[in-house]
Amino acid sequence: MRAAVSLLLLAALLPARAAAAGKESSLRAGNKLYGKRQYEAAIEKYGKATSPGDVRPDFNSADAHYRLEDYAEAARRFQRLAEDRRYPAKDRAAAYYNLGDALVRQED
């Protein structure tokens, strides 16, 4: 009985682990594309990597929009991140800083 419960628990956890591994893989792929200045493709990968509580895909996506000179979209995304209390203060501070830069670039 105990073995059956363990197997059932393991089977229930495998999809969650696979999804997390897939999101991390998408994040790494997005970072590689970003490094190659393929920002639109990177944004697509970051969209697949988005996970509640993980600021990295959203922050990187906002930064990729900035690099594409889509300052309005970058500002919108940085503002959303800056105001989200789920994220640590240091991440929110970085988002506020980049939000200010995006607003300056828009001359707003």
Short mmCIF file of C-alpha atoms in Angstrom, two decimals:
data_model
loop_
_atom_site.label_atom_id
_atom_site.label_comp_id
_atom_site.label_asym_id
_atom_site.label_seq_id
_atom_site.Cartn_x
_atom_site.Cartn_y
_atom_site.Cartn_z
CA MET A 1 0.00 0.00 0.00
CA ARG A 2 2.76 2.44 0.93
CA ALA A 3 4.56 1.76 -2.34
CA ALA A 4 1.37 2.42 -4.30
CA VAL A 5 0.87 5.75 -2.52
CA SER A 6 4.50 6.69 -3.21
CA LEU A 7 4.12 5.86 -6.89
CA LEU A 8 0.89 7.83 -7.10
CA LEU A 9 2.55 10.82 -5.44
CA LEU A 10 5.54 10.59 -7.75
CA ALA A 11 3.28 10.41 -10.80
CA ALA A 12 1.42 13.51 -9.62
CA LEU A 13 4.65 15.48 -9.17
CA LEU A 14 6.30 14.58 -12.48
CA PRO A 15 4.18 16.88 -14.67
CA ALA A 16 4.89 19.84 -12.37
CA ARG A 17 8.61 19.16 -12.51
CA ALA A 18 8.49 18.78 -16.28
CA ALA A 19 6.62 22.07 -16.61
CA ALA A 20 9.15 23.84 -14.38
CA ALA A 21 12.04 22.38 -16.37
CA GLY A 22 10.36 23.49 -19.61
CA LYS A 23 9.92 27.04 -18.30
CA GLU A 24 13.56 27.21 -17.20
CA SER A 25 14.62 25.88 -20.61
CA SER A 26 12.52 28.54 -22.35
CA LEU A 27 14.08 31.22 -20.15
CA ARG A 28 17.59 30.06 -21.05
CA ALA A 29 16.66 29.92 -24.75
CA GLY A 30 15.27 33.45 -24.52
CA ASN A 31 18.47 34.65 -22.88
CA LYS A 32 20.55 33.11 -25.67
CA LEU A 33 18.40 34.82 -28.30
CA TYR A 34 18.64 38.10 -26.39
CA GLY A 35 22.42 37.75 -26.38
CA LYS A 36 22.30 37.38 -30.15
CA ARG A 37 20.12 40.52 -30.36
CA GLN A 38 17.16 38.50 -31.60
CA TYR A 39 14.82 40.36 -29.29
CA GLU A 40 11.47 39.43 -30.87
CA ALA A 41 12.28 35.73 -30.71
CA ALA A 42 13.53 36.20 -27.14
CA ILE A 43 10.22 37.81 -26.14
CA GLU A 44 8.39 34.78 -27.50
CA LYS A 45 10.55 32.41 -25.41
CA TYR A 46 10.13 34.58 -22.31
CA GLY A 47 6.37 34.34 -22.76
CA LYS A 48 6.64 30.56 -22.49
CA ALA A 49 8.85 30.86 -19.41
CA THR A 50 6.50 33.06 -17.37
CA SER A 51 5.80 31.57 -13.97
CA PRO A 52 4.05 33.04 -10.91
CA GLY A 53 6.59 34.51 -8.51
CA ASP A 54 9.49 34.44 -10.99
CA VAL A 55 10.31 37.98 -12.11
CA ARG A 56 13.04 36.97 -14.60
CA PRO A 57 10.97 36.17 -17.72
CA ASP A 58 8.80 39.27 -17.35
CA PHE A 59 11.75 41.54 -16.57
CA ASN A 60 13.77 40.17 -19.49
CA SER A 61 10.80 40.56 -21.80
CA ALA A 62 10.39 44.20 -20.76
CA ASP A 63 14.09 44.74 -21.39
CA ALA A 64 13.82 43.13 -24.84
CA HIS A 65 10.98 45.55 -25.70
CA TYR A 66 13.27 48.38 -24.60
CA ARG A 67 16.02 47.09 -26.90
CA LEU A 68 13.51 47.06 -29.75
CA GLU A 69 12.88 50.74 -28.94
CA ASP A 70 9.28 49.89 -28.04
CA TYR A 71 9.56 52.19 -25.05
CA ALA A 72 5.83 52.41 -24.39
CA GLU A 73 5.51 48.62 -24.04
CA ALA A 74 8.73 48.42 -22.01
CA ALA A 75 7.44 51.14 -19.67
CA ARG A 76 4.08 49.38 -19.27
CA ARG A 77 5.78 46.10 -18.39
CA PHE A 78 8.35 47.66 -16.05
CA GLN A 79 5.60 49.55 -14.24
CA ARG A 80 3.58 46.38 -13.73
CA LEU A 81 6.65 44.64 -12.30
CA ALA A 82 7.59 47.61 -10.11
CA GLU A 83 4.14 47.69 -8.52
CA ASP A 84 3.84 43.94 -7.94
CA ARG A 85 4.47 43.33 -4.24
CA ARG A 86 5.08 39.62 -4.81
CA TYR A 87 8.57 40.45 -6.03
CA PRO A 88 11.52 41.33 -3.78
CA ALA A 89 12.25 45.02 -3.24
CA LYS A 90 15.52 44.83 -5.20
CA ASP A 91 13.69 43.52 -8.29
CA ARG A 92 10.98 46.16 -7.96
CA ALA A 93 13.65 48.87 -7.57
CA ALA A 94 15.37 47.70 -10.77
CA ALA A 95 11.99 47.77 -12.55
CA TYR A 96 11.35 51.33 -11.32
CA TYR A 97 14.80 52.40 -12.54
CA ASN A 98 14.20 50.90 -15.99
CA LEU A 99 10.68 52.35 -16.05
CA GLY A 100 12.19 55.81 -15.57
CA ASP A 101 14.65 55.21 -18.38
CA ALA A 102 11.91 54.00 -20.72
CA LEU A 103 9.81 57.08 -19.91
CA VAL A 104 12.76 59.37 -20.63
CA ARG A 105 13.29 57.61 -23.97
CA GLN A 106 9.63 58.29 -24.78
CA GLU A 107 10.14 61.88 -23.67
CA ASP A 108 7.29 61.41 -21.19
#
